[in-house]
Amino acid sequence: MNKEKVFVSAYACEPNKGSEIGVGWNWVIQMSKEFELWVLTRKSNQLNIENWLNRQNEQYDIHFVYYDMPKVLRFWKKGLRGVRTYYTLWQMLTNRIVKETMQKNDIQIYHLLTYGNSLWKASRYGMKQFFVWGPTGGVDLIPRRFAAYYGVKFRVREMIRTLVIHTLPINLGFQKRCRNANLILCKSDSMFEAIPQQHRHKAKIFTDCAVNEELLQENIVEERDTIRYVTVGRLDAWRNFDVLIEAFCKAYQKNPKIRLEIVGEGRDENRLKSLIRIRKMEDVIDMHGQVSMEEYYALMRNADVVVNSSYKEGAVTMAFDSMAMGKPLIGIETGGYTKNFTEKSSMILPRGERKELIEELSKAIILMTDRERRLQMSKETYKIACENTWDKKGKEICREILEAYRQ
């Protein structure tokens, strides 16, 4: 039986990585079970991809196409610095590759997978084919009452983002992508609501992450003298690490047997360290910086509770890894990934005023010190994890695309 052919634009796609890069990789692997894929990604990902494929016994129906701009034209890009500009140029310069590859191989379906930001460009040629867009997002807003606590650069950046999002109805690029898309996979309710009414029938709420089967394990809830809370993510202001620190300080006053571990690096690091120092919590809150995947998994397995304090859709991979390991989760309602968790497996707090959120987060931290509560939540979390694996997610991905294509 011949498979349908799909061209996938996956700028961020690499094995054995977390965050969006890992999501891109897992998504592609799952799609290859149903489709024959041509995957366009960065050339800097090539060595890791080929090494991984060479170690596998199974053959994957994937043809990788690699492209990076010459070094002389990307000297200014370092890590995530300048990524939006680079990504925009990358999409523009690879449009010819998309067109030639799709025409040469008679490919009708174009899927813009990563980056999953609806404000960023897509291939001009790809959008004119059967266009699958997403999972995409990037339209969640941070309330001014939260942004007021950010550093100057983050406040300015958030003001610009807010302006851009409020002007989506007259954003020609966004409107064109909505019009051309045949299937729009939305990461959150806010993304769904941002789609113009006349195109909303093509949109579905669709989380971009799932549980890694290799991590699946029932959690042994031990009786400990110290309860360990872990949170992971890039240290950007919008992820609310400052709110979590404030809440943890309040909780510590009621129960000094708790510890918080923050994993990640980013531009907000100095502000967060200063906040911890001012609160005299250096012995209670550890900042690990960037760690290897092995260290990350070790910290997660040793955690009693995982916390995702992001006010908008973010740190989703960490949330699903916590699910895989049977760890109770404390999170904030985002209208996206939180739909995969239940009241019995997590404590998902409503959005609200900053002061109220700190208070509610502090209460949740204290409630999670109860071993029996953690034990019951862990059991429920493991059950949910078994229903949210990448294998099951892959079947759902392929079904959505095929049903839309064959309509």
mmCIF file of C-alpha atoms in Angstrom:
data_model
loop_
_atom_site.group_PDB
_atom_site.id
_atom_site.type_symbol
_atom_site.label_atom_id
_atom_site.label_comp_id
_atom_site.label_asym_id
_atom_site.label_seq_id
_atom_site.Cartn_x
_atom_site.Cartn_y
_atom_site.Cartn_z
ATOM 1 C CA MET A 1 0.000 0.000 0.000
ATOM 2 C CA ASN A 2 1.439 3.353 -1.066
ATOM 3 C CA LYS A 3 1.658 5.991 1.628
ATOM 4 C CA GLU A 4 0.546 9.574 1.170
ATOM 5 C CA LYS A 5 3.517 11.895 0.803
ATOM 6 C CA VAL A 6 4.025 14.861 3.111
ATOM 7 C CA PHE A 7 6.602 17.648 3.101
ATOM 8 C CA VAL A 8 7.331 18.759 6.678
ATOM 9 C CA SER A 9 9.006 22.041 7.560
ATOM 10 C CA ALA A 10 10.660 21.259 10.899
ATOM 11 C CA TYR A 11 13.285 23.890 11.690
ATOM 12 C CA ALA A 12 13.544 22.502 15.242
ATOM 13 C CA CYS A 13 13.882 18.732 14.914
ATOM 14 C CA GLU A 14 16.553 16.628 16.580
ATOM 15 C CA PRO A 15 16.676 13.388 18.621
ATOM 16 C CA ASN A 16 17.502 13.207 22.314
ATOM 17 C CA LYS A 17 16.568 16.829 22.947
ATOM 18 C CA GLY A 18 13.860 18.469 25.002
ATOM 19 C CA SER A 19 11.445 21.309 24.375
ATOM 20 C CA GLU A 20 10.287 22.148 20.837
ATOM 21 C CA ILE A 21 13.264 20.404 19.241
ATOM 22 C CA GLY A 22 12.255 17.110 20.842
ATOM 23 C CA VAL A 23 8.600 17.668 19.987
ATOM 24 C CA GLY A 24 9.513 18.203 16.341
ATOM 25 C CA TRP A 25 11.500 14.965 16.312
ATOM 26 C CA ASN A 26 8.847 12.820 17.992
ATOM 27 C CA TRP A 27 6.132 14.262 15.768
ATOM 28 C CA VAL A 28 8.095 13.404 12.613
ATOM 29 C CA ILE A 29 8.843 9.854 13.804
ATOM 30 C CA GLN A 30 5.156 9.262 14.474
ATOM 31 C CA MET A 31 4.055 10.694 11.126
ATOM 32 C CA SER A 32 6.497 8.411 9.294
ATOM 33 C CA LYS A 33 4.439 5.397 10.397
ATOM 34 C CA GLU A 34 1.577 6.533 8.170
ATOM 35 C CA PHE A 35 3.191 8.866 5.618
ATOM 36 C CA GLU A 36 6.274 9.005 3.442
ATOM 37 C CA LEU A 37 8.004 12.156 4.638
ATOM 38 C CA TRP A 38 10.385 14.728 3.265
ATOM 39 C CA VAL A 39 11.573 16.721 6.273
ATOM 40 C CA LEU A 40 13.301 20.075 5.900
ATOM 41 C CA THR A 41 15.395 21.009 8.925
ATOM 42 C CA ARG A 42 18.602 22.826 9.831
ATOM 43 C CA LYS A 43 21.889 21.416 8.607
ATOM 44 C CA SER A 44 23.272 21.795 12.128
ATOM 45 C CA ASN A 45 20.892 18.960 13.104
ATOM 46 C CA GLN A 46 22.236 16.572 10.444
ATOM 47 C CA LEU A 47 25.026 14.802 12.346
ATOM 48 C CA ASN A 48 22.858 14.018 15.367
ATOM 49 C CA ILE A 49 19.978 12.828 13.161
ATOM 50 C CA GLU A 50 22.152 10.570 11.029
ATOM 51 C CA ASN A 51 23.946 9.096 14.042
ATOM 52 C CA TRP A 52 20.591 8.281 15.620
ATOM 53 C CA LEU A 53 19.219 6.697 12.445
ATOM 54 C CA ASN A 54 22.372 4.592 11.995
ATOM 55 C CA ARG A 55 21.889 3.083 15.457
ATOM 56 C CA GLN A 56 18.330 1.932 14.731
ATOM 57 C CA ASN A 57 17.334 -1.505 13.492
ATOM 58 C CA GLU A 58 14.061 -0.129 12.163
ATOM 59 C CA GLN A 59 13.875 1.738 8.859
ATOM 60 C CA TYR A 60 12.014 5.043 8.848
ATOM 61 C CA ASP A 61 10.223 6.361 5.785
ATOM 62 C CA ILE A 62 11.840 9.789 6.057
ATOM 63 C CA HIS A 63 13.953 11.734 3.567
ATOM 64 C CA PHE A 64 15.768 14.551 5.343
ATOM 65 C CA VAL A 65 16.578 17.777 3.524
ATOM 66 C CA TYR A 66 19.064 20.070 5.273
ATOM 67 C CA TYR A 67 19.697 23.769 4.922
ATOM 68 C CA ASP A 68 21.540 26.503 6.824
ATOM 69 C CA MET A 69 22.641 29.893 5.654
ATOM 70 C CA PRO A 70 26.406 30.284 5.086
ATOM 71 C CA LYS A 71 28.336 31.132 8.264
ATOM 72 C CA VAL A 72 29.240 34.529 6.902
ATOM 73 C CA LEU A 73 25.516 35.398 6.840
ATOM 74 C CA ARG A 74 24.703 34.047 10.294
ATOM 75 C CA PHE A 75 27.633 35.217 12.411
ATOM 76 C CA TRP A 76 25.201 37.281 14.499
ATOM 77 C CA LYS A 77 23.097 34.301 15.600
ATOM 78 C CA LYS A 78 24.044 32.532 18.805
ATOM 79 C CA GLY A 79 21.714 30.022 20.461
ATOM 80 C CA LEU A 80 18.249 31.565 20.688
ATOM 81 C CA ARG A 81 19.618 35.077 20.207
ATOM 82 C CA GLY A 82 18.420 36.313 16.840
ATOM 83 C CA VAL A 83 16.381 33.158 16.227
ATOM 84 C CA ARG A 84 13.301 34.958 14.899
ATOM 85 C CA THR A 85 15.264 36.900 12.294
ATOM 86 C CA TYR A 86 17.210 33.811 11.306
ATOM 87 C CA TYR A 87 14.048 31.698 11.089
ATOM 88 C CA THR A 88 12.374 34.307 8.878
ATOM 89 C CA LEU A 89 15.342 34.347 6.494
ATOM 90 C CA TRP A 90 15.523 30.545 6.611
ATOM 91 C CA GLN A 91 11.878 30.241 5.557
ATOM 92 C CA MET A 92 12.391 32.723 2.737
ATOM 93 C CA LEU A 93 15.574 31.124 1.440
ATOM 94 C CA THR A 94 14.222 27.564 1.621
ATOM 95 C CA ASN A 95 11.070 28.339 -0.368
ATOM 96 C CA ARG A 96 12.863 27.205 -3.532
ATOM 97 C CA ILE A 97 13.837 23.922 -1.844
ATOM 98 C CA VAL A 98 10.223 23.347 -0.780
ATOM 99 C CA LYS A 99 8.942 23.978 -4.300
ATOM 100 C CA GLU A 100 11.541 21.825 -6.078
ATOM 101 C CA THR A 101 11.240 18.929 -3.630
ATOM 102 C CA MET A 102 7.444 18.882 -3.669
ATOM 103 C CA GLN A 103 7.221 19.121 -7.460
ATOM 104 C CA LYS A 104 9.958 16.542 -8.095
ATOM 105 C CA ASN A 105 8.378 13.978 -5.753
ATOM 106 C CA ASP A 106 4.733 14.790 -6.487
ATOM 107 C CA ILE A 107 3.988 15.831 -2.893
ATOM 108 C CA GLN A 108 0.635 17.503 -2.297
ATOM 109 C CA ILE A 109 0.685 18.061 1.485
ATOM 110 C CA TYR A 110 2.816 20.744 3.150
ATOM 111 C CA HIS A 111 3.037 20.705 6.962
ATOM 112 C CA LEU A 112 4.547 23.648 8.850
ATOM 113 C CA LEU A 113 5.477 21.968 12.125
ATOM 114 C CA THR A 114 8.165 23.999 13.886
ATOM 115 C CA TYR A 115 8.519 26.660 15.030
ATOM 116 C CA GLY A 116 4.971 26.527 16.367
ATOM 117 C CA ASN A 117 4.510 30.281 16.480
ATOM 118 C CA SER A 118 1.616 31.640 14.447
ATOM 119 C CA LEU A 119 3.287 35.064 14.137
ATOM 120 C CA TRP A 120 6.204 33.621 12.146
ATOM 121 C CA LYS A 121 6.468 32.999 8.421
ATOM 122 C CA ALA A 122 5.720 29.907 6.331
ATOM 123 C CA SER A 123 6.885 28.862 2.860
ATOM 124 C CA ARG A 124 5.068 30.827 0.134
ATOM 125 C CA TYR A 125 4.914 27.761 -2.078
ATOM 126 C CA GLY A 126 3.958 25.399 0.740
ATOM 127 C CA MET A 127 0.997 27.554 1.746
ATOM 128 C CA LYS A 128 -0.482 27.176 -1.747
ATOM 129 C CA GLN A 129 -0.588 23.361 -1.421
ATOM 130 C CA PHE A 130 -2.698 21.366 1.021
ATOM 131 C CA PHE A 131 -1.461 23.282 4.047
ATOM 132 C CA VAL A 132 -1.343 21.770 7.558
ATOM 133 C CA TRP A 133 -0.374 24.451 10.062
ATOM 134 C CA GLY A 134 0.763 23.620 13.548
ATOM 135 C CA PRO A 135 0.394 22.881 16.326
ATOM 136 C CA THR A 136 0.786 26.614 16.493
ATOM 137 C CA GLY A 137 0.370 29.254 19.167
ATOM 138 C CA GLY A 138 2.185 32.328 20.389
ATOM 139 C CA VAL A 139 -0.834 34.587 20.916
ATOM 140 C CA ASP A 140 -1.201 34.242 24.700
ATOM 141 C CA LEU A 141 -0.966 37.579 26.499
ATOM 142 C CA ILE A 142 0.748 38.337 29.801
ATOM 143 C CA PRO A 143 -1.336 40.773 31.907
ATOM 144 C CA ARG A 144 0.281 44.120 32.581
ATOM 145 C CA ARG A 145 0.043 43.493 36.337
ATOM 146 C CA PHE A 146 2.512 40.607 35.877
ATOM 147 C CA ALA A 147 4.769 42.293 33.323
ATOM 148 C CA ALA A 148 5.175 45.282 35.668
ATOM 149 C CA TYR A 149 7.577 43.142 37.740
ATOM 150 C CA TYR A 150 9.796 42.267 34.763
ATOM 151 C CA GLY A 151 13.076 43.907 33.848
ATOM 152 C CA VAL A 152 12.981 46.763 31.334
ATOM 153 C CA LYS A 153 13.859 44.620 28.287
ATOM 154 C CA PHE A 154 11.183 42.046 29.063
ATOM 155 C CA ARG A 155 8.576 44.766 29.693
ATOM 156 C CA VAL A 156 9.334 46.408 26.363
ATOM 157 C CA ARG A 157 9.281 43.054 24.581
ATOM 158 C CA GLU A 158 5.926 42.191 26.150
ATOM 159 C CA MET A 159 4.483 45.572 25.156
ATOM 160 C CA ILE A 160 5.513 44.951 21.555
ATOM 161 C CA ARG A 161 4.061 41.407 21.623
ATOM 162 C CA THR A 162 0.790 42.729 23.025
ATOM 163 C CA LEU A 163 0.585 45.324 20.253
ATOM 164 C CA VAL A 164 1.314 42.709 17.576
ATOM 165 C CA ILE A 165 -1.322 40.313 18.935
ATOM 166 C CA HIS A 166 -3.959 43.038 19.212
ATOM 167 C CA THR A 167 -3.336 43.913 15.556
ATOM 168 C CA LEU A 168 -3.721 40.333 14.238
ATOM 169 C CA PRO A 169 -6.987 41.254 12.442
ATOM 170 C CA ILE A 170 -4.948 43.530 10.154
ATOM 171 C CA ASN A 171 -1.777 41.401 10.088
ATOM 172 C CA LEU A 172 -1.600 40.386 6.430
ATOM 173 C CA GLY A 173 0.830 37.492 6.974
ATOM 174 C CA PHE A 174 -1.253 35.958 9.758
ATOM 175 C CA GLN A 175 -4.492 36.428 7.828
ATOM 176 C CA LYS A 176 -2.953 34.811 4.748
ATOM 177 C CA ARG A 177 -1.818 31.765 6.719
ATOM 178 C CA CYS A 178 -5.310 31.411 8.216
ATOM 179 C CA ARG A 179 -6.902 31.705 4.784
ATOM 180 C CA ASN A 180 -4.542 29.262 3.050
ATOM 181 C CA ALA A 181 -4.434 26.621 5.773
ATOM 182 C CA ASN A 182 -6.563 23.523 5.248
ATOM 183 C CA LEU A 183 -6.029 22.300 8.813
ATOM 184 C CA ILE A 184 -4.982 24.496 11.750
ATOM 185 C CA LEU A 185 -3.826 22.719 14.896
ATOM 186 C CA CYS A 186 -4.004 25.145 17.833
ATOM 187 C CA LYS A 187 -1.961 24.719 20.993
ATOM 188 C CA SER A 188 -4.454 26.547 23.193
ATOM 189 C CA ASP A 189 -7.923 28.075 23.432
ATOM 190 C CA SER A 190 -6.472 31.543 22.890
ATOM 191 C CA MET A 191 -4.918 30.432 19.591
ATOM 192 C CA PHE A 192 -8.223 28.935 18.466
ATOM 193 C CA GLU A 193 -10.029 32.167 19.323
ATOM 194 C CA ALA A 194 -7.434 34.219 17.407
ATOM 195 C CA ILE A 195 -8.358 32.432 14.163
ATOM 196 C CA PRO A 196 -10.837 34.591 12.190
ATOM 197 C CA GLN A 197 -14.399 33.297 12.505
ATOM 198 C CA GLN A 198 -14.649 32.402 8.816
ATOM 199 C CA HIS A 199 -11.633 30.074 9.099
ATOM 200 C CA ARG A 200 -12.300 28.615 12.535
ATOM 201 C CA HIS A 201 -14.036 25.536 11.115
ATOM 202 C CA LYS A 202 -10.587 24.391 9.953
ATOM 203 C CA ALA A 203 -9.075 24.725 13.442
ATOM 204 C CA LYS A 204 -8.772 22.204 16.292
ATOM 205 C CA ILE A 205 -7.302 22.400 19.794
ATOM 206 C CA PHE A 206 -4.345 20.024 19.590
ATOM 207 C CA THR A 207 -1.532 19.737 22.139
ATOM 208 C CA ASP A 208 1.894 19.399 20.526
ATOM 209 C CA CYS A 209 3.407 17.040 23.102
ATOM 210 C CA ALA A 210 2.909 13.517 24.471
ATOM 211 C CA VAL A 211 4.429 11.008 26.868
ATOM 212 C CA ASN A 212 7.733 9.385 25.993
ATOM 213 C CA GLU A 213 7.091 5.648 26.453
ATOM 214 C CA GLU A 214 10.697 5.077 27.557
ATOM 215 C CA LEU A 215 10.081 7.237 30.631
ATOM 216 C CA LEU A 216 6.895 5.477 31.727
ATOM 217 C CA GLN A 217 7.157 4.223 35.277
ATOM 218 C CA GLU A 218 4.993 4.111 38.360
ATOM 219 C CA ASN A 219 6.195 6.555 40.974
ATOM 220 C CA ILE A 220 7.330 5.250 44.350
ATOM 221 C CA VAL A 221 6.072 7.844 46.809
ATOM 222 C CA GLU A 222 8.526 7.660 49.665
ATOM 223 C CA GLU A 223 8.203 9.098 53.135
ATOM 224 C CA ARG A 224 10.886 11.805 53.210
ATOM 225 C CA ASP A 225 12.091 14.393 55.658
ATOM 226 C CA THR A 226 12.389 16.904 52.794
ATOM 227 C CA ILE A 227 9.823 17.352 49.989
ATOM 228 C CA ARG A 228 11.506 18.290 46.701
ATOM 229 C CA TYR A 229 9.783 20.471 44.101
ATOM 230 C CA VAL A 230 11.288 20.781 40.623
ATOM 231 C CA THR A 231 10.560 23.265 37.848
ATOM 232 C CA VAL A 232 12.242 23.376 34.437
ATOM 233 C CA GLY A 233 12.343 25.866 31.593
ATOM 234 C CA ARG A 234 14.185 28.681 29.930
ATOM 235 C CA LEU A 235 14.519 31.559 32.387
ATOM 236 C CA ASP A 236 12.279 34.032 30.597
ATOM 237 C CA ALA A 237 10.216 36.493 32.610
ATOM 238 C CA TRP A 238 6.863 35.278 31.254
ATOM 239 C CA ARG A 239 7.405 31.822 32.763
ATOM 240 C CA ASN A 240 6.564 33.238 36.212
ATOM 241 C CA PHE A 241 9.554 31.854 38.078
ATOM 242 C CA ASP A 242 9.458 35.002 40.221
ATOM 243 C CA VAL A 243 5.854 34.244 41.196
ATOM 244 C CA LEU A 244 6.871 30.681 42.077
ATOM 245 C CA ILE A 245 9.779 31.928 44.208
ATOM 246 C CA GLU A 246 7.475 34.332 46.091
ATOM 247 C CA ALA A 247 4.943 31.529 46.634
ATOM 248 C CA PHE A 248 7.649 29.143 47.806
ATOM 249 C CA CYS A 249 8.920 31.670 50.331
ATOM 250 C CA LYS A 250 5.414 31.922 51.819
ATOM 251 C CA ALA A 251 5.052 28.140 51.895
ATOM 252 C CA TYR A 252 8.470 27.714 53.530
ATOM 253 C CA GLN A 253 7.361 29.883 56.449
ATOM 254 C CA LYS A 254 4.632 27.298 57.140
ATOM 255 C CA ASN A 255 6.693 24.197 56.369
ATOM 256 C CA PRO A 256 10.509 24.457 56.391
ATOM 257 C CA LYS A 257 10.866 20.868 55.115
ATOM 258 C CA ILE A 258 10.449 21.851 51.451
ATOM 259 C CA ARG A 259 13.068 22.566 48.785
ATOM 260 C CA LEU A 260 12.773 24.008 45.262
ATOM 261 C CA GLU A 261 15.064 23.201 42.340
ATOM 262 C CA ILE A 262 14.993 25.453 39.264
ATOM 263 C CA VAL A 263 16.533 23.994 36.101
ATOM 264 C CA GLY A 264 17.355 26.178 33.111
ATOM 265 C CA GLU A 265 19.186 29.271 31.955
ATOM 266 C CA GLY A 266 18.097 32.519 30.352
ATOM 267 C CA ARG A 267 18.054 36.281 30.407
ATOM 268 C CA ASP A 268 16.001 36.521 33.603
ATOM 269 C CA GLU A 269 18.540 34.543 35.632
ATOM 270 C CA ASN A 270 20.153 37.472 37.450
ATOM 271 C CA ARG A 271 16.809 38.925 38.541
ATOM 272 C CA LEU A 272 15.701 35.559 39.913
ATOM 273 C CA LYS A 273 18.984 35.015 41.771
ATOM 274 C CA SER A 274 18.663 38.498 43.250
ATOM 275 C CA LEU A 275 15.119 37.733 44.394
ATOM 276 C CA ILE A 276 16.281 34.513 46.077
ATOM 277 C CA ARG A 277 19.152 36.354 47.739
ATOM 278 C CA ILE A 278 16.890 39.165 49.010
ATOM 279 C CA ARG A 279 14.512 36.595 50.488
ATOM 280 C CA LYS A 280 17.505 34.780 52.071
ATOM 281 C CA MET A 281 16.456 31.507 50.440
ATOM 282 C CA GLU A 282 19.795 30.415 48.942
ATOM 283 C CA ASP A 283 19.809 27.250 51.069
ATOM 284 C CA VAL A 284 16.236 26.398 50.135
ATOM 285 C CA ILE A 285 16.026 27.237 46.424
ATOM 286 C CA ASP A 286 18.698 25.816 44.105
ATOM 287 C CA MET A 287 19.289 27.140 40.593
ATOM 288 C CA HIS A 288 20.972 24.402 38.565
ATOM 289 C CA GLY A 289 21.374 26.280 35.283
ATOM 290 C CA GLN A 290 21.391 24.323 32.031
ATOM 291 C CA VAL A 291 21.889 20.584 32.553
ATOM 292 C CA SER A 292 22.275 17.525 30.330
ATOM 293 C CA MET A 293 19.248 15.377 29.504
ATOM 294 C CA GLU A 294 20.598 12.692 31.864
ATOM 295 C CA GLU A 295 20.812 15.187 34.736
ATOM 296 C CA TYR A 296 17.376 16.537 33.878
ATOM 297 C CA TYR A 297 15.804 13.080 34.025
ATOM 298 C CA ALA A 298 17.592 12.348 37.310
ATOM 299 C CA LEU A 299 16.268 15.544 38.882
ATOM 300 C CA MET A 300 12.750 14.796 37.651
ATOM 301 C CA ARG A 301 12.838 11.234 38.988
ATOM 302 C CA ASN A 302 14.066 12.465 42.362
ATOM 303 C CA ALA A 303 11.311 15.080 42.579
ATOM 304 C CA ASP A 304 8.257 14.671 44.771
ATOM 305 C CA VAL A 305 6.281 17.326 42.877
ATOM 306 C CA VAL A 306 6.789 19.065 39.525
ATOM 307 C CA VAL A 307 5.715 22.697 39.105
ATOM 308 C CA ASN A 308 4.943 24.579 35.885
ATOM 309 C CA SER A 309 4.310 28.209 36.799
ATOM 310 C CA SER A 310 4.052 29.504 33.204
ATOM 311 C CA TYR A 311 1.117 31.888 32.797
ATOM 312 C CA LYS A 312 0.805 30.945 29.114
ATOM 313 C CA GLU A 313 1.466 27.744 27.151
ATOM 314 C CA GLY A 314 5.042 26.743 27.962
ATOM 315 C CA ALA A 315 7.240 24.035 29.553
ATOM 316 C CA VAL A 316 4.858 21.461 28.103
ATOM 317 C CA THR A 317 7.553 18.809 27.611
ATOM 318 C CA MET A 318 8.390 18.988 31.321
ATOM 319 C CA ALA A 319 4.705 18.584 32.203
ATOM 320 C CA PHE A 320 4.371 15.439 30.076
ATOM 321 C CA ASP A 321 7.646 14.051 31.435
ATOM 322 C CA SER A 322 6.250 14.519 34.936
ATOM 323 C CA MET A 323 3.162 12.625 33.804
ATOM 324 C CA ALA A 324 5.305 9.795 32.420
ATOM 325 C CA MET A 325 7.131 9.473 35.736
ATOM 326 C CA GLY A 326 3.930 9.574 37.773
ATOM 327 C CA LYS A 327 4.794 12.868 39.443
ATOM 328 C CA PRO A 328 1.987 15.142 40.701
ATOM 329 C CA LEU A 329 1.901 18.472 38.856
ATOM 330 C CA ILE A 330 1.130 21.977 40.044
ATOM 331 C CA GLY A 331 0.352 24.224 37.086
ATOM 332 C CA ILE A 332 -1.608 27.247 35.904
ATOM 333 C CA GLU A 333 -4.539 26.935 33.526
ATOM 334 C CA THR A 334 -3.371 27.764 29.993
ATOM 335 C CA GLY A 335 -6.260 26.409 27.944
ATOM 336 C CA GLY A 336 -3.804 24.088 26.222
ATOM 337 C CA TYR A 337 -1.707 21.229 27.636
ATOM 338 C CA THR A 338 -3.585 21.450 30.947
ATOM 339 C CA LYS A 339 -6.553 19.758 29.253
ATOM 340 C CA ASN A 340 -4.565 16.495 29.466
ATOM 341 C CA PHE A 341 -4.472 16.593 33.263
ATOM 342 C CA THR A 342 -7.287 15.942 35.719
ATOM 343 C CA GLU A 343 -8.128 17.189 39.201
ATOM 344 C CA LYS A 344 -7.111 13.794 40.570
ATOM 345 C CA SER A 345 -3.657 13.929 38.983
ATOM 346 C CA SER A 346 -2.715 17.573 39.413
ATOM 347 C CA MET A 347 -3.489 20.944 40.897
ATOM 348 C CA ILE A 348 -4.206 23.305 38.000
ATOM 349 C CA LEU A 349 -4.716 26.814 39.358
ATOM 350 C CA PRO A 350 -6.915 29.427 37.665
ATOM 351 C CA ARG A 351 -5.359 32.557 36.269
ATOM 352 C CA GLY A 352 -5.940 35.627 38.368
ATOM 353 C CA GLU A 353 -4.308 38.603 40.017
ATOM 354 C CA ARG A 354 -0.616 38.206 40.785
ATOM 355 C CA LYS A 355 -1.078 38.451 44.555
ATOM 356 C CA GLU A 356 -3.909 35.887 44.454
ATOM 357 C CA LEU A 357 -1.868 33.515 42.298
ATOM 358 C CA ILE A 358 1.070 33.667 44.718
ATOM 359 C CA GLU A 359 -1.292 32.823 47.572
ATOM 360 C CA GLU A 360 -2.954 29.928 45.703
ATOM 361 C CA LEU A 361 0.387 28.574 44.533
ATOM 362 C CA SER A 362 1.696 28.706 48.097
ATOM 363 C CA LYS A 363 -1.354 26.779 49.337
ATOM 364 C CA ALA A 364 -0.889 24.152 46.615
ATOM 365 C CA ILE A 365 2.759 23.681 47.620
ATOM 366 C CA ILE A 366 1.728 23.087 51.241
ATOM 367 C CA LEU A 367 -1.055 20.679 50.265
ATOM 368 C CA MET A 368 1.441 18.637 48.260
ATOM 369 C CA THR A 369 3.540 17.984 51.366
ATOM 370 C CA ASP A 370 0.923 15.407 52.346
ATOM 371 C CA ARG A 371 2.267 12.001 51.322
ATOM 372 C CA GLU A 372 -1.160 10.367 50.968
ATOM 373 C CA ARG A 373 -2.275 13.120 48.573
ATOM 374 C CA ARG A 374 0.864 12.667 46.474
ATOM 375 C CA LEU A 375 0.385 8.892 46.474
ATOM 376 C CA GLN A 376 -3.177 9.094 45.138
ATOM 377 C CA MET A 377 -2.218 11.713 42.544
ATOM 378 C CA SER A 378 0.738 9.633 41.384
ATOM 379 C CA LYS A 379 -1.479 6.619 40.747
ATOM 380 C CA GLU A 380 -3.912 8.714 38.714
ATOM 381 C CA THR A 381 -1.081 10.434 36.847
ATOM 382 C CA TYR A 382 0.364 7.110 35.726
ATOM 383 C CA LYS A 383 -3.033 5.977 34.400
ATOM 384 C CA ILE A 384 -3.351 9.173 32.374
ATOM 385 C CA ALA A 385 0.220 8.852 31.112
ATOM 386 C CA CYS A 386 -0.543 5.446 29.612
ATOM 387 C CA GLU A 387 -3.329 7.081 27.578
ATOM 388 C CA ASN A 388 -1.155 9.948 26.343
ATOM 389 C CA THR A 389 1.873 8.206 24.828
ATOM 390 C CA TRP A 390 3.548 9.311 21.602
ATOM 391 C CA ASP A 391 2.357 6.126 19.929
ATOM 392 C CA LYS A 392 -1.283 7.012 20.620
ATOM 393 C CA LYS A 393 -0.656 10.655 19.824
ATOM 394 C CA GLY A 394 0.882 9.626 16.502
ATOM 395 C CA LYS A 395 -2.265 7.788 15.455
ATOM 396 C CA GLU A 396 -4.289 10.890 16.327
ATOM 397 C CA ILE A 397 -1.945 13.145 14.335
ATOM 398 C CA CYS A 398 -2.134 10.981 11.223
ATOM 399 C CA ARG A 399 -5.903 10.568 11.498
ATOM 400 C CA GLU A 400 -6.497 14.332 11.692
ATOM 401 C CA ILE A 401 -4.317 15.039 8.662
ATOM 402 C CA LEU A 402 -5.756 12.210 6.529
ATOM 403 C CA GLU A 403 -9.367 13.085 7.363
ATOM 404 C CA ALA A 404 -8.797 16.726 6.436
ATOM 405 C CA TYR A 405 -6.936 15.794 3.228
ATOM 406 C CA ARG A 406 -9.546 13.320 2.048
ATOM 407 C CA GLN A 407 -12.551 15.564 2.636
#
